[in-house]
């Protein structure tokens, strides 16, 4: 087990589930989790999570956190029944990326809430104040009423997902995010859930009339970090990889 600081929590659920993806361009999966095939290596893919340690990651703005551990080849955010705001911390790539394709597998605990943030700057108090967020949440059992823009696969607080594509809680999902010169796509289990253009009139209207209207840095980072959000819920990640475009 590898960890940032200390912590305790339940072991991740069985990680042997397979992930079936159709209708999307997805690189062939290696036989061993958290590795790359020779084709992927040739194609320019790089692992962001090696399955053994938190090398290549740090807590946002250098904060001390007991939230993240590596267990049995899975990156696990331990979560808490309480808010745990003093110990929570978002996990951030050391590297920054401008135009890229990100792929990852994840599953979330019942009533859980998390997200993948990208193009994030560490200039602000939280990564979501600069980086757009691919929402991860238990759509069906979350204890509060969800707006459509809060549901899994959404461009969080900017637009509802195009389709509902999440698997039942406890099963592995496959996420793909493509960012290329301001054009962004979210994919979930082979289905496109969001597509938008940073800086377009529609994007500006959604920003100026919604949750981010006072967030001066939102969407302004051209090259930024990829962030796994600790929202106090248990969530698991594996096979996290990126290809620069």
PDB file of C-alpha atoms in Angstrom:
ATOM      1  CA  UNK A   1       0.000   0.000   0.000  1.00  0.00           C
ATOM      2  CA  UNK A   2       1.189   3.473  -0.846  1.00  0.00           C
ATOM      3  CA  UNK A   3      -0.319   6.575   0.659  1.00  0.00           C
ATOM      4  CA  UNK A   4      -0.036  10.316   1.036  1.00  0.00           C
ATOM      5  CA  UNK A   5       0.089  10.773   4.818  1.00  0.00           C
ATOM      6  CA  UNK A   6      -1.986   8.221   6.708  1.00  0.00           C
ATOM      7  CA  UNK A   7      -5.529   6.944   6.517  1.00  0.00           C
ATOM      8  CA  UNK A   8      -7.855   4.012   6.825  1.00  0.00           C
ATOM      9  CA  UNK A   9     -10.775   2.733   4.833  1.00  0.00           C
ATOM     10  CA  UNK A  10     -12.421  -0.272   3.307  1.00  0.00           C
ATOM     11  CA  UNK A  11     -10.539  -2.300   0.746  1.00  0.00           C
ATOM     12  CA  UNK A  12     -11.625  -1.644  -2.835  1.00  0.00           C
ATOM     13  CA  UNK A  13     -14.215  -3.944  -4.274  1.00  0.00           C
ATOM     14  CA  UNK A  14     -13.132  -6.781  -6.559  1.00  0.00           C
ATOM     15  CA  UNK A  15     -11.172  -5.235  -9.403  1.00  0.00           C
ATOM     16  CA  UNK A  16     -11.571  -8.132 -11.809  1.00  0.00           C
ATOM     17  CA  UNK A  17     -14.631  -6.685 -13.591  1.00  0.00           C
ATOM     18  CA  UNK A  18     -14.191  -6.168 -17.302  1.00  0.00           C
ATOM     19  CA  UNK A  19     -15.060  -2.934 -19.047  1.00  0.00           C
ATOM     20  CA  UNK A  20     -16.822  -3.196 -22.376  1.00  0.00           C
ATOM     21  CA  UNK A  21     -16.684  -0.122 -24.564  1.00  0.00           C
ATOM     22  CA  UNK A  22     -18.366   0.280 -27.919  1.00  0.00           C
ATOM     23  CA  UNK A  23     -19.083   3.137 -30.280  1.00  0.00           C
ATOM     24  CA  UNK A  24     -15.926   5.061 -29.363  1.00  0.00           C
ATOM     25  CA  UNK A  25     -12.277   5.078 -30.345  1.00  0.00           C
ATOM     26  CA  UNK A  26     -10.574   3.279 -27.472  1.00  0.00           C
ATOM     27  CA  UNK A  27      -7.117   1.753 -27.496  1.00  0.00           C
ATOM     28  CA  UNK A  28      -7.034  -2.044 -26.990  1.00  0.00           C
ATOM     29  CA  UNK A  29      -6.742  -2.849 -23.296  1.00  0.00           C
ATOM     30  CA  UNK A  30      -3.560  -4.570 -22.074  1.00  0.00           C
ATOM     31  CA  UNK A  31      -3.853  -7.938 -20.382  1.00  0.00           C
ATOM     32  CA  UNK A  32      -2.427  -6.479 -17.157  1.00  0.00           C
ATOM     33  CA  UNK A  33      -3.978  -3.398 -15.539  1.00  0.00           C
ATOM     34  CA  UNK A  34      -1.937  -0.189 -15.359  1.00  0.00           C
ATOM     35  CA  UNK A  35       0.379  -1.178 -18.186  1.00  0.00           C
ATOM     36  CA  UNK A  36       0.637  -0.134 -21.815  1.00  0.00           C
ATOM     37  CA  UNK A  37       0.657  -2.350 -24.877  1.00  0.00           C
ATOM     38  CA  UNK A  38       3.461  -1.954 -27.372  1.00  0.00           C
ATOM     39  CA  UNK A  39       0.974  -0.375 -29.778  1.00  0.00           C
ATOM     40  CA  UNK A  40       0.004   2.190 -27.138  1.00  0.00           C
ATOM     41  CA  UNK A  41       3.625   3.004 -26.419  1.00  0.00           C
ATOM     42  CA  UNK A  42       4.298   3.521 -30.120  1.00  0.00           C
ATOM     43  CA  UNK A  43       1.179   5.657 -30.394  1.00  0.00           C
ATOM     44  CA  UNK A  44       2.428   8.011 -27.665  1.00  0.00           C
ATOM     45  CA  UNK A  45       0.373   6.932 -24.657  1.00  0.00           C
ATOM     46  CA  UNK A  46       1.824   7.352 -21.176  1.00  0.00           C
ATOM     47  CA  UNK A  47       0.582   6.004 -17.863  1.00  0.00           C
ATOM     48  CA  UNK A  48      -0.454   8.543 -15.258  1.00  0.00           C
ATOM     49  CA  UNK A  49      -0.903   5.845 -12.590  1.00  0.00           C
ATOM     50  CA  UNK A  50       1.596   2.976 -12.388  1.00  0.00           C
ATOM     51  CA  UNK A  51      -0.569   0.764 -10.172  1.00  0.00           C
ATOM     52  CA  UNK A  52       2.014   0.700  -7.378  1.00  0.00           C
ATOM     53  CA  UNK A  53       2.553   4.199  -6.026  1.00  0.00           C
ATOM     54  CA  UNK A  54       1.474   7.823  -6.235  1.00  0.00           C
ATOM     55  CA  UNK A  55       4.557   8.774  -8.258  1.00  0.00           C
ATOM     56  CA  UNK A  56       3.694  11.607 -10.635  1.00  0.00           C
ATOM     57  CA  UNK A  57       0.946  12.989  -8.393  1.00  0.00           C
ATOM     58  CA  UNK A  58       0.664  15.440  -5.525  1.00  0.00           C
ATOM     59  CA  UNK A  59      -2.083  16.976  -3.411  1.00  0.00           C
ATOM     60  CA  UNK A  60      -3.417  20.280  -4.741  1.00  0.00           C
ATOM     61  CA  UNK A  61      -1.268  23.224  -3.639  1.00  0.00           C
ATOM     62  CA  UNK A  62       0.918  20.908  -1.542  1.00  0.00           C
ATOM     63  CA  UNK A  63      -1.747  20.302   1.073  1.00  0.00           C
ATOM     64  CA  UNK A  64      -1.360  17.396   3.511  1.00  0.00           C
ATOM     65  CA  UNK A  65      -4.054  14.770   3.023  1.00  0.00           C
ATOM     66  CA  UNK A  66      -4.826  11.257   4.236  1.00  0.00           C
ATOM     67  CA  UNK A  67      -7.341  10.592   1.469  1.00  0.00           C
ATOM     68  CA  UNK A  68      -5.497   8.638  -1.228  1.00  0.00           C
ATOM     69  CA  UNK A  69      -3.949   5.162  -1.151  1.00  0.00           C
ATOM     70  CA  UNK A  70      -2.912   2.515  -3.649  1.00  0.00           C
ATOM     71  CA  UNK A  71      -4.415  -0.901  -2.955  1.00  0.00           C
ATOM     72  CA  UNK A  72      -4.086  -3.989  -5.169  1.00  0.00           C
ATOM     73  CA  UNK A  73      -3.282  -1.943  -8.257  1.00  0.00           C
ATOM     74  CA  UNK A  74      -6.146   0.488  -7.705  1.00  0.00           C
ATOM     75  CA  UNK A  75      -5.990   4.167  -6.790  1.00  0.00           C
ATOM     76  CA  UNK A  76      -8.481   4.572  -3.937  1.00  0.00           C
ATOM     77  CA  UNK A  77      -9.911   7.753  -2.439  1.00  0.00           C
ATOM     78  CA  UNK A  78     -10.904   6.625   1.036  1.00  0.00           C
ATOM     79  CA  UNK A  79     -13.773   8.983   1.654  1.00  0.00           C
ATOM     80  CA  UNK A  80     -15.463   9.567   4.979  1.00  0.00           C
ATOM     81  CA  UNK A  81     -18.942   9.507   6.468  1.00  0.00           C
ATOM     82  CA  UNK A  82     -18.172  13.025   7.683  1.00  0.00           C
ATOM     83  CA  UNK A  83     -17.122  15.968   5.532  1.00  0.00           C
ATOM     84  CA  UNK A  84     -13.467  15.611   6.550  1.00  0.00           C
ATOM     85  CA  UNK A  85     -12.798  19.003   4.988  1.00  0.00           C
ATOM     86  CA  UNK A  86      -9.604  19.493   6.972  1.00  0.00           C
ATOM     87  CA  UNK A  87      -8.064  16.318   5.565  1.00  0.00           C
ATOM     88  CA  UNK A  88      -9.590  16.140   2.107  1.00  0.00           C
ATOM     89  CA  UNK A  89      -7.353  16.883  -0.820  1.00  0.00           C
ATOM     90  CA  UNK A  90      -7.618  16.643  -4.597  1.00  0.00           C
ATOM     91  CA  UNK A  91      -4.956  14.551  -6.346  1.00  0.00           C
ATOM     92  CA  UNK A  92      -3.106  16.428  -9.089  1.00  0.00           C
ATOM     93  CA  UNK A  93      -0.731  15.343 -11.847  1.00  0.00           C
ATOM     94  CA  UNK A  94       2.762  16.772 -11.549  1.00  0.00           C
ATOM     95  CA  UNK A  95       2.697  17.335 -15.320  1.00  0.00           C
ATOM     96  CA  UNK A  96       0.487  19.725 -17.239  1.00  0.00           C
ATOM     97  CA  UNK A  97      -1.265  19.043 -20.540  1.00  0.00           C
ATOM     98  CA  UNK A  98      -2.665  21.264 -23.289  1.00  0.00           C
ATOM     99  CA  UNK A  99      -4.072  19.112 -26.112  1.00  0.00           C
ATOM    100  CA  UNK A 100      -4.597  15.518 -25.044  1.00  0.00           C
ATOM    101  CA  UNK A 101      -6.739  12.429 -24.805  1.00  0.00           C
ATOM    102  CA  UNK A 102      -7.275  10.974 -21.327  1.00  0.00           C
ATOM    103  CA  UNK A 103      -8.647   7.527 -20.601  1.00  0.00           C
ATOM    104  CA  UNK A 104      -9.438   6.048 -17.190  1.00  0.00           C
ATOM    105  CA  UNK A 105     -11.551   3.390 -15.525  1.00  0.00           C
ATOM    106  CA  UNK A 106     -13.391   4.232 -12.299  1.00  0.00           C
ATOM    107  CA  UNK A 107     -16.141   3.157  -9.951  1.00  0.00           C
ATOM    108  CA  UNK A 108     -17.825   4.978  -7.117  1.00  0.00           C
ATOM    109  CA  UNK A 109     -19.367   4.039  -3.793  1.00  0.00           C
ATOM    110  CA  UNK A 110     -23.132   4.259  -3.201  1.00  0.00           C
ATOM    111  CA  UNK A 111     -24.256   7.891  -2.865  1.00  0.00           C
ATOM    112  CA  UNK A 112     -20.756   8.939  -3.919  1.00  0.00           C
ATOM    113  CA  UNK A 113     -19.600  12.123  -5.630  1.00  0.00           C
ATOM    114  CA  UNK A 114     -16.306  12.875  -7.381  1.00  0.00           C
ATOM    115  CA  UNK A 115     -14.980  14.204 -10.662  1.00  0.00           C
ATOM    116  CA  UNK A 116     -12.087  14.474 -13.094  1.00  0.00           C
ATOM    117  CA  UNK A 117     -10.937  18.066 -13.553  1.00  0.00           C
ATOM    118  CA  UNK A 118      -8.634  19.081 -16.403  1.00  0.00           C
ATOM    119  CA  UNK A 119      -6.802  22.208 -17.580  1.00  0.00           C
ATOM    120  CA  UNK A 120      -6.531  23.157 -13.906  1.00  0.00           C
ATOM    121  CA  UNK A 121      -4.225  25.798 -12.476  1.00  0.00           C
ATOM    122  CA  UNK A 122      -2.893  25.773  -8.912  1.00  0.00           C
ATOM    123  CA  UNK A 123      -3.269  29.547  -8.812  1.00  0.00           C
ATOM    124  CA  UNK A 124      -6.699  29.346  -7.189  1.00  0.00           C
ATOM    125  CA  UNK A 125      -8.113  28.003  -3.926  1.00  0.00           C
ATOM    126  CA  UNK A 126      -9.577  24.909  -5.616  1.00  0.00           C
ATOM    127  CA  UNK A 127      -8.973  23.250  -8.997  1.00  0.00           C
ATOM    128  CA  UNK A 128     -12.614  23.584 -10.111  1.00  0.00           C
ATOM    129  CA  UNK A 129     -12.200  27.370 -10.103  1.00  0.00           C
ATOM    130  CA  UNK A 130     -10.047  27.054 -13.223  1.00  0.00           C
ATOM    131  CA  UNK A 131     -10.543  23.609 -14.738  1.00  0.00           C
ATOM    132  CA  UNK A 132     -13.689  22.146 -16.295  1.00  0.00           C
ATOM    133  CA  UNK A 133     -14.973  19.007 -14.577  1.00  0.00           C
ATOM    134  CA  UNK A 134     -16.124  15.640 -15.904  1.00  0.00           C
ATOM    135  CA  UNK A 135     -18.700  14.708 -13.257  1.00  0.00           C
ATOM    136  CA  UNK A 136     -18.680  11.325 -11.482  1.00  0.00           C
ATOM    137  CA  UNK A 137     -21.625  10.693  -9.145  1.00  0.00           C
ATOM    138  CA  UNK A 138     -24.196   8.114  -8.072  1.00  0.00           C
ATOM    139  CA  UNK A 139     -26.994   9.474 -10.251  1.00  0.00           C
ATOM    140  CA  UNK A 140     -29.677   7.208  -8.817  1.00  0.00           C
ATOM    141  CA  UNK A 141     -28.975   7.175  -5.087  1.00  0.00           C
ATOM    142  CA  UNK A 142     -27.308  10.474  -4.263  1.00  0.00           C
ATOM    143  CA  UNK A 143     -28.993  11.773  -1.088  1.00  0.00           C
ATOM    144  CA  UNK A 144     -29.770  15.214  -2.532  1.00  0.00           C
ATOM    145  CA  UNK A 145     -31.754  16.187  -5.614  1.00  0.00           C
ATOM    146  CA  UNK A 146     -29.475  16.491  -8.613  1.00  0.00           C
ATOM    147  CA  UNK A 147     -29.736  19.039 -11.378  1.00  0.00           C
ATOM    148  CA  UNK A 148     -29.162  17.555 -14.829  1.00  0.00           C
ATOM    149  CA  UNK A 149     -25.797  19.358 -15.066  1.00  0.00           C
ATOM    150  CA  UNK A 150     -24.653  17.464 -11.941  1.00  0.00           C
ATOM    151  CA  UNK A 151     -25.062  14.000 -13.450  1.00  0.00           C
ATOM    152  CA  UNK A 152     -22.336  11.590 -14.525  1.00  0.00           C
ATOM    153  CA  UNK A 153     -20.499  12.526 -17.698  1.00  0.00           C
ATOM    154  CA  UNK A 154     -21.700  16.126 -17.635  1.00  0.00           C
ATOM    155  CA  UNK A 155     -19.570  19.169 -18.196  1.00  0.00           C
ATOM    156  CA  UNK A 156     -20.243  19.995 -14.552  1.00  0.00           C
ATOM    157  CA  UNK A 157     -22.333  23.132 -13.933  1.00  0.00           C
ATOM    158  CA  UNK A 158     -22.149  24.001 -17.629  1.00  0.00           C
ATOM    159  CA  UNK A 159     -24.382  21.478 -19.390  1.00  0.00           C
ATOM    160  CA  UNK A 160     -26.337  18.282 -18.826  1.00  0.00           C
ATOM    161  CA  UNK A 161     -24.962  15.002 -20.214  1.00  0.00           C
ATOM    162  CA  UNK A 162     -26.181  14.152 -23.709  1.00  0.00           C
ATOM    163  CA  UNK A 163     -27.067  10.613 -22.588  1.00  0.00           C
ATOM    164  CA  UNK A 164     -27.185   8.616 -19.360  1.00  0.00           C
ATOM    165  CA  UNK A 165     -24.385   6.096 -19.822  1.00  0.00           C
ATOM    166  CA  UNK A 166     -23.112   5.209 -16.333  1.00  0.00           C
ATOM    167  CA  UNK A 167     -23.058   1.599 -15.157  1.00  0.00           C
ATOM    168  CA  UNK A 168     -24.644   0.597 -11.835  1.00  0.00           C
ATOM    169  CA  UNK A 169     -22.730   1.677  -8.733  1.00  0.00           C
ATOM    170  CA  UNK A 170     -19.928  -0.771  -7.942  1.00  0.00           C
ATOM    171  CA  UNK A 171     -19.185  -1.596 -11.586  1.00  0.00           C
ATOM    172  CA  UNK A 172     -16.235  -0.238 -13.522  1.00  0.00           C
ATOM    173  CA  UNK A 173     -16.879   2.566 -15.994  1.00  0.00           C
ATOM    174  CA  UNK A 174     -14.652   3.729 -18.836  1.00  0.00           C
ATOM    175  CA  UNK A 175     -14.134   7.471 -19.307  1.00  0.00           C
ATOM    176  CA  UNK A 176     -12.495   9.255 -22.197  1.00  0.00           C
ATOM    177  CA  UNK A 177     -11.829  12.997 -22.329  1.00  0.00           C
ATOM    178  CA  UNK A 178     -10.486  14.708 -25.454  1.00  0.00           C
ATOM    179  CA  UNK A 179      -9.210  18.291 -25.369  1.00  0.00           C
ATOM    180  CA  UNK A 180      -7.904  19.687 -28.650  1.00  0.00           C
ATOM    181  CA  UNK A 181      -7.454  23.409 -29.283  1.00  0.00           C
ATOM    182  CA  UNK A 182     -10.457  24.306 -27.152  1.00  0.00           C
ATOM    183  CA  UNK A 183     -12.723  21.564 -28.497  1.00  0.00           C
ATOM    184  CA  UNK A 184     -13.695  19.171 -25.714  1.00  0.00           C
ATOM    185  CA  UNK A 185     -15.499  15.833 -25.726  1.00  0.00           C
ATOM    186  CA  UNK A 186     -16.608  13.647 -22.809  1.00  0.00           C
ATOM    187  CA  UNK A 187     -17.207   9.936 -23.429  1.00  0.00           C
ATOM    188  CA  UNK A 188     -18.603   7.374 -20.999  1.00  0.00           C
ATOM    189  CA  UNK A 189     -18.710   3.651 -21.725  1.00  0.00           C
ATOM    190  CA  UNK A 190     -18.559   4.306 -25.450  1.00  0.00           C
ATOM    191  CA  UNK A 191     -21.182   7.063 -25.567  1.00  0.00           C
ATOM    192  CA  UNK A 192     -20.562  10.772 -26.000  1.00  0.00           C
ATOM    193  CA  UNK A 193     -21.924  12.652 -23.000  1.00  0.00           C
ATOM    194  CA  UNK A 194     -20.640  16.172 -23.671  1.00  0.00           C
ATOM    195  CA  UNK A 195     -19.159  18.238 -26.483  1.00  0.00           C
ATOM    196  CA  UNK A 196     -18.319  21.918 -26.317  1.00  0.00           C
ATOM    197  CA  UNK A 197     -15.939  24.634 -27.430  1.00  0.00           C
ATOM    198  CA  UNK A 198     -14.165  26.658 -24.763  1.00  0.00           C
ATOM    199  CA  UNK A 199     -14.746  30.346 -25.490  1.00  0.00           C
ATOM    200  CA  UNK A 200     -17.682  29.855 -27.862  1.00  0.00           C
ATOM    201  CA  UNK A 201     -20.752  32.102 -27.439  1.00  0.00           C
ATOM    202  CA  UNK A 202     -22.700  29.168 -25.967  1.00  0.00           C
ATOM    203  CA  UNK A 203     -19.887  28.397 -23.521  1.00  0.00           C
ATOM    204  CA  UNK A 204     -19.565  32.049 -22.475  1.00  0.00           C
ATOM    205  CA  UNK A 205     -23.304  32.292 -21.884  1.00  0.00           C
ATOM    206  CA  UNK A 206     -23.314  29.153 -19.715  1.00  0.00           C
ATOM    207  CA  UNK A 207     -20.384  30.494 -17.694  1.00  0.00           C
ATOM    208  CA  UNK A 208     -21.731  34.004 -17.245  1.00  0.00           C
ATOM    209  CA  UNK A 209     -25.206  32.892 -16.191  1.00  0.00           C
ATOM    210  CA  UNK A 210     -24.311  29.871 -14.072  1.00  0.00           C
ATOM    211  CA  UNK A 211     -22.229  28.677 -11.153  1.00  0.00           C
ATOM    212  CA  UNK A 212     -18.937  30.025 -12.549  1.00  0.00           C
ATOM    213  CA  UNK A 213     -20.046  33.602 -13.256  1.00  0.00           C
ATOM    214  CA  UNK A 214     -17.744  34.944 -10.513  1.00  0.00           C
ATOM    215  CA  UNK A 215     -14.884  32.479 -11.132  1.00  0.00           C
ATOM    216  CA  UNK A 216     -12.562  34.719 -13.147  1.00  0.00           C
ATOM    217  CA  UNK A 217     -10.129  31.924 -13.928  1.00  0.00           C
ATOM    218  CA  UNK A 218     -12.625  29.255 -15.026  1.00  0.00           C
ATOM    219  CA  UNK A 219     -11.740  27.880 -18.442  1.00  0.00           C
ATOM    220  CA  UNK A 220      -8.818  30.251 -18.789  1.00  0.00           C
ATOM    221  CA  UNK A 221      -5.908  27.807 -18.449  1.00  0.00           C
ATOM    222  CA  UNK A 222      -4.538  26.714 -21.813  1.00  0.00           C
ATOM    223  CA  UNK A 223      -2.191  24.111 -20.351  1.00  0.00           C
ATOM    224  CA  UNK A 224      -3.055  22.646 -16.981  1.00  0.00           C
ATOM    225  CA  UNK A 225      -3.129  19.758 -14.566  1.00  0.00           C
ATOM    226  CA  UNK A 226      -5.418  16.725 -14.539  1.00  0.00           C
ATOM    227  CA  UNK A 227      -7.087  16.356 -11.141  1.00  0.00           C
ATOM    228  CA  UNK A 228      -8.928  13.509  -9.402  1.00  0.00           C
ATOM    229  CA  UNK A 229     -11.381  15.088  -7.016  1.00  0.00           C
ATOM    230  CA  UNK A 230     -11.738  14.136  -3.357  1.00  0.00           C
ATOM    231  CA  UNK A 231     -15.322  15.078  -2.532  1.00  0.00           C
ATOM    232  CA  UNK A 232     -15.412  13.030   0.674  1.00  0.00           C
ATOM    233  CA  UNK A 233     -16.699   9.899  -1.105  1.00  0.00           C
ATOM    234  CA  UNK A 234     -15.007   6.607  -1.877  1.00  0.00           C
ATOM    235  CA  UNK A 235     -13.977   6.313  -5.510  1.00  0.00           C
ATOM    236  CA  UNK A 236     -11.554   3.996  -7.294  1.00  0.00           C
ATOM    237  CA  UNK A 237      -9.428   4.528 -10.429  1.00  0.00           C
ATOM    238  CA  UNK A 238      -7.233   2.297 -12.593  1.00  0.00           C
ATOM    239  CA  UNK A 239      -5.724   2.304 -16.089  1.00  0.00           C
ATOM    240  CA  UNK A 240      -5.322   6.083 -16.072  1.00  0.00           C
ATOM    241  CA  UNK A 241      -3.404   7.089 -19.197  1.00  0.00           C
ATOM    242  CA  UNK A 242      -2.925  10.100 -21.440  1.00  0.00           C
ATOM    243  CA  UNK A 243      -1.772  10.834 -24.973  1.00  0.00           C
ATOM    244  CA  UNK A 244      -0.707  14.319 -25.983  1.00  0.00           C
ATOM    245  CA  UNK A 245      -2.188  15.462 -29.288  1.00  0.00           C
TER     246      UNK A 245
END
